Coordinates of N, CA and C in Angstrom, one line a residue:
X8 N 11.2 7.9 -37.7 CA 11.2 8.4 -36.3 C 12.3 7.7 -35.5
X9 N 12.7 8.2 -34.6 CA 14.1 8.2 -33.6 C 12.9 7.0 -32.3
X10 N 13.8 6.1 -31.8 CA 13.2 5.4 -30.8 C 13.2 6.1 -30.0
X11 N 13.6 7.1 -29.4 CA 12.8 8.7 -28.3 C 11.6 8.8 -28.7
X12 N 11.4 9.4 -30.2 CA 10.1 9.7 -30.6 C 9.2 8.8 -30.9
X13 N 9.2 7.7 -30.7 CA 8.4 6.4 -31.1 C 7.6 6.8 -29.7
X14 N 8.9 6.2 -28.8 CA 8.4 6.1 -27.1 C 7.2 7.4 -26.7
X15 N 7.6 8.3 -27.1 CA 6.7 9.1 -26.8 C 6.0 9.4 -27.3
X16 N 5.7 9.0 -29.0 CA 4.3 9.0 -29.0 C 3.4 7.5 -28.6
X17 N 4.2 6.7 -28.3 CA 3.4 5.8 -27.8 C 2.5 6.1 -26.7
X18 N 3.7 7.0 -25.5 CA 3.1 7.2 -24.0 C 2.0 7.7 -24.0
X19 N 1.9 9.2 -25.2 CA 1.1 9.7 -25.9 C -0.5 9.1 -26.4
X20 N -0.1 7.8 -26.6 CA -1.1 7.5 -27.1 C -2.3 6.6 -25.9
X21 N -1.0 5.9 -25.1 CA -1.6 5.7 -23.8 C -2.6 6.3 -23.1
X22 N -2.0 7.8 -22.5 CA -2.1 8.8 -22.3 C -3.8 9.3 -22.6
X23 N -3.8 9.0 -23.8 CA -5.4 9.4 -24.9 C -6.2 8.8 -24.2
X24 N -5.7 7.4 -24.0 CA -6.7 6.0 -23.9 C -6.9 6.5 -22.6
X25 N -6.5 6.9 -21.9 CA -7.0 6.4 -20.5 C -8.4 6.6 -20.5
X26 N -9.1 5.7 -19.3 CA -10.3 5.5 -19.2 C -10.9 6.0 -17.8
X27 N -10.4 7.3 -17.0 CA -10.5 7.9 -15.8 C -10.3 9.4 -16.3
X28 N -11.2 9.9 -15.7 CA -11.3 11.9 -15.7 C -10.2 12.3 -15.3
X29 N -9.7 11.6 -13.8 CA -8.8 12.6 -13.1 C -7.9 11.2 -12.6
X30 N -6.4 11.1 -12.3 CA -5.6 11.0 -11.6 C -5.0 11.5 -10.9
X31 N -4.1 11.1 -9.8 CA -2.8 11.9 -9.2 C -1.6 11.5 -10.1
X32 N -0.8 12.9 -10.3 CA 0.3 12.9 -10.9 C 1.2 11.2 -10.8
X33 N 1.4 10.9 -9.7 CA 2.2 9.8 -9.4 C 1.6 8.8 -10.2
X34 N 0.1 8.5 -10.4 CA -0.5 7.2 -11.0 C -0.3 7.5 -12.6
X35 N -0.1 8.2 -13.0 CA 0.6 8.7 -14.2 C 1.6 8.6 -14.8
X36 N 2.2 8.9 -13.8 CA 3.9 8.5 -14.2 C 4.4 7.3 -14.1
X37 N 3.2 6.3 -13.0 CA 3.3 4.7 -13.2 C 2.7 4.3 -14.7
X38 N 2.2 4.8 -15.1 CA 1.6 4.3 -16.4 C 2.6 4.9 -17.9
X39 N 3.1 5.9 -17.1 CA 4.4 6.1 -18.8 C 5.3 5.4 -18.5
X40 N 5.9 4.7 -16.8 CA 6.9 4.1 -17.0 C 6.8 2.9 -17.5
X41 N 5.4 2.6 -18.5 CA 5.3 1.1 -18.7 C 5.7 1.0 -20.4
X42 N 6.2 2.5 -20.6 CA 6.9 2.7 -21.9 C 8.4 3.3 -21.7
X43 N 9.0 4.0 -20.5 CA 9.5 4.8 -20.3 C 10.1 4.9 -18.9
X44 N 11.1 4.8 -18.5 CA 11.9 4.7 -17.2 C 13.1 6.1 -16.9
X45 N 12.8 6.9 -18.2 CA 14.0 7.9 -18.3 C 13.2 8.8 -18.0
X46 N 13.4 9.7 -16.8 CA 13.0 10.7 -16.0 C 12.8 11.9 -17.2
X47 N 13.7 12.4 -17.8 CA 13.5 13.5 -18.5 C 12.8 13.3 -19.6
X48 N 12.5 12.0 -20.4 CA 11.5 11.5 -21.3 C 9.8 11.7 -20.6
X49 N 10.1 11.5 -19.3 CA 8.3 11.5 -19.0 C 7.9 12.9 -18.8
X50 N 9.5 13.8 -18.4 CA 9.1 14.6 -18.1 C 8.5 15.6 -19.8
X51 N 9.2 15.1 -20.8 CA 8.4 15.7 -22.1 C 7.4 15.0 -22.9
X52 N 7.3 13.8 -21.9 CA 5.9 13.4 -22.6 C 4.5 14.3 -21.7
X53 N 5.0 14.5 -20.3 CA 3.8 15.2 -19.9 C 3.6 16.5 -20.5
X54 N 5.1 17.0 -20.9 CA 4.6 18.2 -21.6 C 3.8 18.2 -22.8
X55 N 4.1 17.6 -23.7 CA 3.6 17.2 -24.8 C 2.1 16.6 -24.9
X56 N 1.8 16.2 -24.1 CA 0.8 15.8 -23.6 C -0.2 17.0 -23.0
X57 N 0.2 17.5 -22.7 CA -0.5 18.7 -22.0 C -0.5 20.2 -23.2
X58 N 0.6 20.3 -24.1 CA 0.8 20.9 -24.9 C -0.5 20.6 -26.5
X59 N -0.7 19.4 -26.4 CA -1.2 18.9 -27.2 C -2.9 18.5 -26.4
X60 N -2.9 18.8 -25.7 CA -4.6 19.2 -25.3 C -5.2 17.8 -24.4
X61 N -4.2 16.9 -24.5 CA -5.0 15.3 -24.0 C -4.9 15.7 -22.3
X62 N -4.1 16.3 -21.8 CA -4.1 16.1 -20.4 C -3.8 17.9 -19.8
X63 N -4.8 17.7 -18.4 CA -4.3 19.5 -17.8 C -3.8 19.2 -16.6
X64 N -2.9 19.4 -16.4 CA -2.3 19.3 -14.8 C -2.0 20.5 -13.7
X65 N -2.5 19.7 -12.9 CA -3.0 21.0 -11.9 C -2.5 20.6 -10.6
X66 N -1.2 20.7 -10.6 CA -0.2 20.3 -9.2 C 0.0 19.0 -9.3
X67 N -0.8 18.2 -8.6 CA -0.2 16.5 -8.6 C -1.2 15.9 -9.1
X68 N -2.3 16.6 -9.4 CA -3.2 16.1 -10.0 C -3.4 16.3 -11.1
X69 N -3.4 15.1 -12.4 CA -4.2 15.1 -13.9 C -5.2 14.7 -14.4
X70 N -6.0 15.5 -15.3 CA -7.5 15.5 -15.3 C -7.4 15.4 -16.7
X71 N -7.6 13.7 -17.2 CA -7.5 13.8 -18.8 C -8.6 14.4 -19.6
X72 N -8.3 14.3 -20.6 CA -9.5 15.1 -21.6 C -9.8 13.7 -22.7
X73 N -10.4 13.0 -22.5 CA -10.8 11.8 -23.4 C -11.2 12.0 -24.8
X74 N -12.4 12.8 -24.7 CA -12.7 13.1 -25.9 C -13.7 11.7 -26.5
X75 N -13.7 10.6 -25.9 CA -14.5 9.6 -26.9 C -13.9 8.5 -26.9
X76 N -12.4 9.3 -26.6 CA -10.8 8.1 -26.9 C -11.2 6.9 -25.9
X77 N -11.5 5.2 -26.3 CA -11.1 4.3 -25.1 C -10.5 3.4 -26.0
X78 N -9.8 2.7 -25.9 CA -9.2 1.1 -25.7 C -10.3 0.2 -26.3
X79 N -10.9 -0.8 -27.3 CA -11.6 -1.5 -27.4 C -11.1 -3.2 -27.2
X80 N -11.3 -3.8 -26.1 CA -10.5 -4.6 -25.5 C -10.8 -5.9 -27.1
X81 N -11.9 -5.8 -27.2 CA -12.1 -7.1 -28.5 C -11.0 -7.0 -29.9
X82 N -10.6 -5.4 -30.1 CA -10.1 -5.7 -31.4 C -8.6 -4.5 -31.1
X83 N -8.8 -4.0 -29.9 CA -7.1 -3.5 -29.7 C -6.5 -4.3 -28.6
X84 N -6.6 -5.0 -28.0 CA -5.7 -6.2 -27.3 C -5.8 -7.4 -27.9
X85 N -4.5 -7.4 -27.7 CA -4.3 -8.7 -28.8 C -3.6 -9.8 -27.3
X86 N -4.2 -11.0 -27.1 CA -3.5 -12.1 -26.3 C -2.5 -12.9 -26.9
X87 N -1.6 -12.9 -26.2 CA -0.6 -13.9 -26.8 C 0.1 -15.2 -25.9
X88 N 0.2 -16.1 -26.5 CA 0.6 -17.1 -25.1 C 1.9 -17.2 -25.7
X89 N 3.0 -17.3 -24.3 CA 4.3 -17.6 -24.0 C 5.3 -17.3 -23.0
X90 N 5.9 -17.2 -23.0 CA 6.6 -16.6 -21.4 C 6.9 -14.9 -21.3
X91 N 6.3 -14.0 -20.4 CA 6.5 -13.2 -20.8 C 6.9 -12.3 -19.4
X92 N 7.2 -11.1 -19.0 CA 7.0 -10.5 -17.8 C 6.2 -9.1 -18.1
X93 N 5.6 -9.3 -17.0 CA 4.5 -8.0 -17.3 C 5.0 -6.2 -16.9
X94 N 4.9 -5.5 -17.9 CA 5.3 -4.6 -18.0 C 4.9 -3.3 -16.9
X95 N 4.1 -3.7 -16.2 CA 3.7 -2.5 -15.0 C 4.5 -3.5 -13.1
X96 N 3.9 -4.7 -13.7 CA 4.6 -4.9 -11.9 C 5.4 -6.0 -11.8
X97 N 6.2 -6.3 -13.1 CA 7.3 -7.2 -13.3 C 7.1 -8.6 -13.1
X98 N 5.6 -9.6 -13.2 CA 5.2 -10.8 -12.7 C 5.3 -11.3 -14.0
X99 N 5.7 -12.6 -13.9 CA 5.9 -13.9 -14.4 C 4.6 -14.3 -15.5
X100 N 4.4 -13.8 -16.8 CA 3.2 -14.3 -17.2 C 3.5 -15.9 -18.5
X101 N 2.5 -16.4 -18.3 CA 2.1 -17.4 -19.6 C 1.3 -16.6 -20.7
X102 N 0.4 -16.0 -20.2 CA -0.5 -15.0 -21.2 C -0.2 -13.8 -20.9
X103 N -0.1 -13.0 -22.1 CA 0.6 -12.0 -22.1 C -0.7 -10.6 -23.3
X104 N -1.2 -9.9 -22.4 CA -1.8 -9.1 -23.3 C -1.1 -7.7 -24.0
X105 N -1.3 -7.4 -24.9 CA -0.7 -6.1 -25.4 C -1.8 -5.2 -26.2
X106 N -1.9 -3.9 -26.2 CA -2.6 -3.2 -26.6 C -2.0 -2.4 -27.6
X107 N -2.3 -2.7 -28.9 CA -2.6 -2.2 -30.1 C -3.0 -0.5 -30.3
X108 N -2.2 0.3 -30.1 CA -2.6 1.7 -30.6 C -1.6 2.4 -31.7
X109 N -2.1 3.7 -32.4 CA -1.6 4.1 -33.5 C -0.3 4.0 -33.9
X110 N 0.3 4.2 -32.9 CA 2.2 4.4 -32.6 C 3.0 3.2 -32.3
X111 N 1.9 2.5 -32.1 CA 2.5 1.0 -31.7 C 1.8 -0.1 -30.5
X112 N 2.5 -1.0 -30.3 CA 1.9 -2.1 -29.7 C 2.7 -1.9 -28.3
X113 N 2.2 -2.0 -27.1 CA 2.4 -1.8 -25.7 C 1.9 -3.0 -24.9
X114 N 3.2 -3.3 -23.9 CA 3.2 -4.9 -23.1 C 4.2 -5.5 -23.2
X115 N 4.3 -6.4 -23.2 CA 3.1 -7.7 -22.0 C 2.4 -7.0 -20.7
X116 N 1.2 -7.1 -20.6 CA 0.8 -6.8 -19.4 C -0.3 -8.3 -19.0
X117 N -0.5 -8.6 -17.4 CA -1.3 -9.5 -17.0 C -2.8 -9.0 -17.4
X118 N -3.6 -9.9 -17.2 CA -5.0 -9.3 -17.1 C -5.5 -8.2 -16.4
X119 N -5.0 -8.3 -15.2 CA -5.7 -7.4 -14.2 C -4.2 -6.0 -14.6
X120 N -3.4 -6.2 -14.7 CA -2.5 -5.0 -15.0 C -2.6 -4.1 -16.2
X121 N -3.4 -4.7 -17.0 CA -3.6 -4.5 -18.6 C -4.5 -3.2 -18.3
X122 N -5.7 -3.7 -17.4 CA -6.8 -3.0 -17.0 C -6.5 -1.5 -16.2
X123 N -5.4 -1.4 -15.4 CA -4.6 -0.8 -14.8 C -4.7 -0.1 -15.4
X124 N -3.8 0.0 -16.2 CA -2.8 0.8 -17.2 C -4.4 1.4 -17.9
X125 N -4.6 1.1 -18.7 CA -5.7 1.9 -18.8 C -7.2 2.2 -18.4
X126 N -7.1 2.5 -17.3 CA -7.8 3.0 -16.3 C -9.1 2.2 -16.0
X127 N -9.5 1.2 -16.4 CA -10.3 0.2 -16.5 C -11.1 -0.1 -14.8
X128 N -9.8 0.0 -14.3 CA -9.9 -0.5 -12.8 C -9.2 0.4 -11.7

Protein backbone atom coordinates (compact mmCIF):
# COMPACT_ATOMS: atom_id res chain seq x y z
CA UNK A 1 0.00 0.00 0.00
CA UNK A 2 1.05 3.71 -1.07
CA UNK A 3 1.09 6.07 2.18
CA UNK A 4 -2.24 7.86 0.46
CA UNK A 5 -3.82 4.56 0.81
CA UNK A 6 -2.63 3.65 4.26
CA UNK A 7 -3.99 7.32 5.35
CA UNK A 8 -7.15 6.54 4.11
CA UNK A 9 -7.87 3.47 5.16
CA UNK A 10 -6.94 4.48 8.40
CA UNK A 11 -9.45 7.68 8.32
CA UNK A 12 -11.66 4.89 7.14
CA UNK A 13 -11.32 3.00 9.90
CA UNK A 14 -11.77 5.95 12.36
CA UNK A 15 -14.68 6.79 10.52
CA UNK A 16 -16.25 3.00 11.49
CA UNK A 17 -15.35 3.64 15.10
CA UNK A 18 -17.19 6.54 15.71
CA UNK A 19 -19.25 6.35 18.66
CA UNK A 20 -22.24 9.08 17.62
CA UNK A 21 -25.30 8.51 15.07
CA UNK A 22 -25.08 11.83 13.56
CA UNK A 23 -22.53 14.68 13.24
CA UNK A 24 -22.12 17.95 11.38
CA UNK A 25 -20.00 17.75 8.33
CA UNK A 26 -17.39 20.18 9.93
CA UNK A 27 -16.94 17.74 13.17
CA UNK A 28 -15.96 15.26 10.72
CA UNK A 29 -13.57 16.68 8.92
CA UNK A 30 -11.99 17.61 12.40
CA UNK A 31 -11.59 14.07 13.02
CA UNK A 32 -9.94 12.97 9.48
CA UNK A 33 -7.67 15.87 9.95
CA UNK A 34 -6.20 13.93 12.79
CA UNK A 35 -4.85 11.63 9.99
CA UNK A 36 -5.01 13.93 7.11
CA UNK A 37 -4.59 17.77 6.40
CA UNK A 38 -4.78 17.35 2.46
CA UNK A 39 -8.07 18.84 1.36
CA UNK A 40 -8.54 16.56 -1.57
CA UNK A 41 -7.53 13.28 0.59
CA UNK A 42 -10.55 14.02 2.93
CA UNK A 43 -12.36 14.91 0.21
CA UNK A 44 -11.99 10.94 -1.03
CA UNK A 45 -12.06 9.60 2.13
CA UNK A 46 -15.63 10.90 2.63
CA UNK A 47 -16.31 9.46 -0.56
CA UNK A 48 -15.10 6.23 0.10
CA UNK A 49 -16.60 6.26 3.11
CA UNK A 50 -19.91 6.93 1.99
CA UNK A 51 -19.25 4.62 -1.11
CA UNK A 52 -18.52 1.92 1.19
CA UNK A 53 -21.67 2.16 3.39
CA UNK A 54 -20.05 3.50 6.86
CA UNK A 55 -21.29 6.97 6.46
CA UNK A 56 -24.60 8.94 4.54
CA UNK A 57 -24.30 12.55 4.18
CA UNK A 58 -26.94 14.71 3.84
CA UNK A 59 -25.67 18.34 3.27
CA UNK A 60 -23.46 19.21 6.36
CA UNK A 61 -24.72 16.71 8.18
CA UNK A 62 -23.27 12.91 8.68
CA UNK A 63 -25.27 10.19 10.08
CA UNK A 64 -22.80 7.17 10.73
CA UNK A 65 -23.84 3.68 10.22
CA UNK A 66 -21.98 1.84 13.16
CA UNK A 67 -23.07 -1.39 12.79
CA UNK A 68 -21.77 -2.72 16.34
CA UNK A 69 -18.36 -1.01 15.33
CA UNK A 70 -16.77 0.77 18.82
CA UNK A 71 -13.24 1.40 20.04
CA UNK A 72 -12.63 -0.96 23.14
CA UNK A 73 -10.62 1.47 25.28
CA UNK A 74 -9.03 -1.69 27.51
CA UNK A 75 -7.41 -3.54 24.64
CA UNK A 76 -7.47 -0.90 21.51
CA UNK A 77 -5.73 2.07 23.28
CA UNK A 78 -2.63 1.55 24.04
CA UNK A 79 -0.94 4.45 26.69
CA UNK A 80 2.41 5.46 26.26
CA UNK A 81 4.49 7.76 28.40
CA UNK A 82 6.89 10.38 26.78
CA UNK A 83 6.84 13.63 25.21
CA UNK A 84 4.39 13.82 22.67
CA UNK A 85 1.85 16.50 21.00
CA UNK A 86 -1.53 15.62 20.64
CA UNK A 87 -2.95 15.05 17.41
CA UNK A 88 -6.44 16.86 17.41
CA UNK A 89 -5.51 20.26 19.31
CA UNK A 90 -1.74 20.38 19.22
CA UNK A 91 -1.07 20.26 23.39
CA UNK A 92 1.93 19.32 25.01
CA UNK A 93 1.51 15.68 26.31
CA UNK A 94 3.59 13.37 28.90
CA UNK A 95 0.96 10.61 28.20
CA UNK A 96 0.18 9.94 25.08
CA UNK A 97 -2.78 7.59 24.02
CA UNK A 98 -3.11 5.90 20.60
CA UNK A 99 -5.78 3.77 19.20
CA UNK A 100 -5.04 0.54 17.66
CA UNK A 101 -7.32 -0.27 14.54
CA UNK A 102 -7.05 -2.62 11.50
CA UNK A 103 -4.96 -0.22 9.20
CA UNK A 104 -3.04 1.04 11.86
CA UNK A 105 -2.26 2.87 14.99
CA UNK A 106 -3.61 6.60 15.36
CA UNK A 107 -2.17 9.62 17.79
CA UNK A 108 -0.90 10.72 20.26
CA UNK A 109 -4.05 12.00 21.47
CA UNK A 110 -4.63 13.52 25.33
CA UNK A 111 -7.24 11.81 27.31
CA UNK A 112 -9.99 13.99 26.97
CA UNK A 113 -9.06 14.38 22.98
CA UNK A 114 -8.77 10.69 22.50
CA UNK A 115 -12.44 10.62 23.60
CA UNK A 116 -13.21 13.27 21.10
CA UNK A 117 -12.08 11.75 18.25
CA UNK A 118 -14.08 8.94 18.81
CA UNK A 119 -17.17 10.27 19.68
CA UNK A 120 -17.00 9.25 23.37
CA UNK A 121 -17.70 12.83 24.41
Amino acid sequence: MTERSDRVELALDLLAHLETDELPLADVVDRIETVTTDPSLTREILDRAEMRGIIDREGARVRTRRGGTFVRFDSQVVVREGEFECRRCGAGLSTGHFVRFDAGELGPFGSSCVRKVLGRD
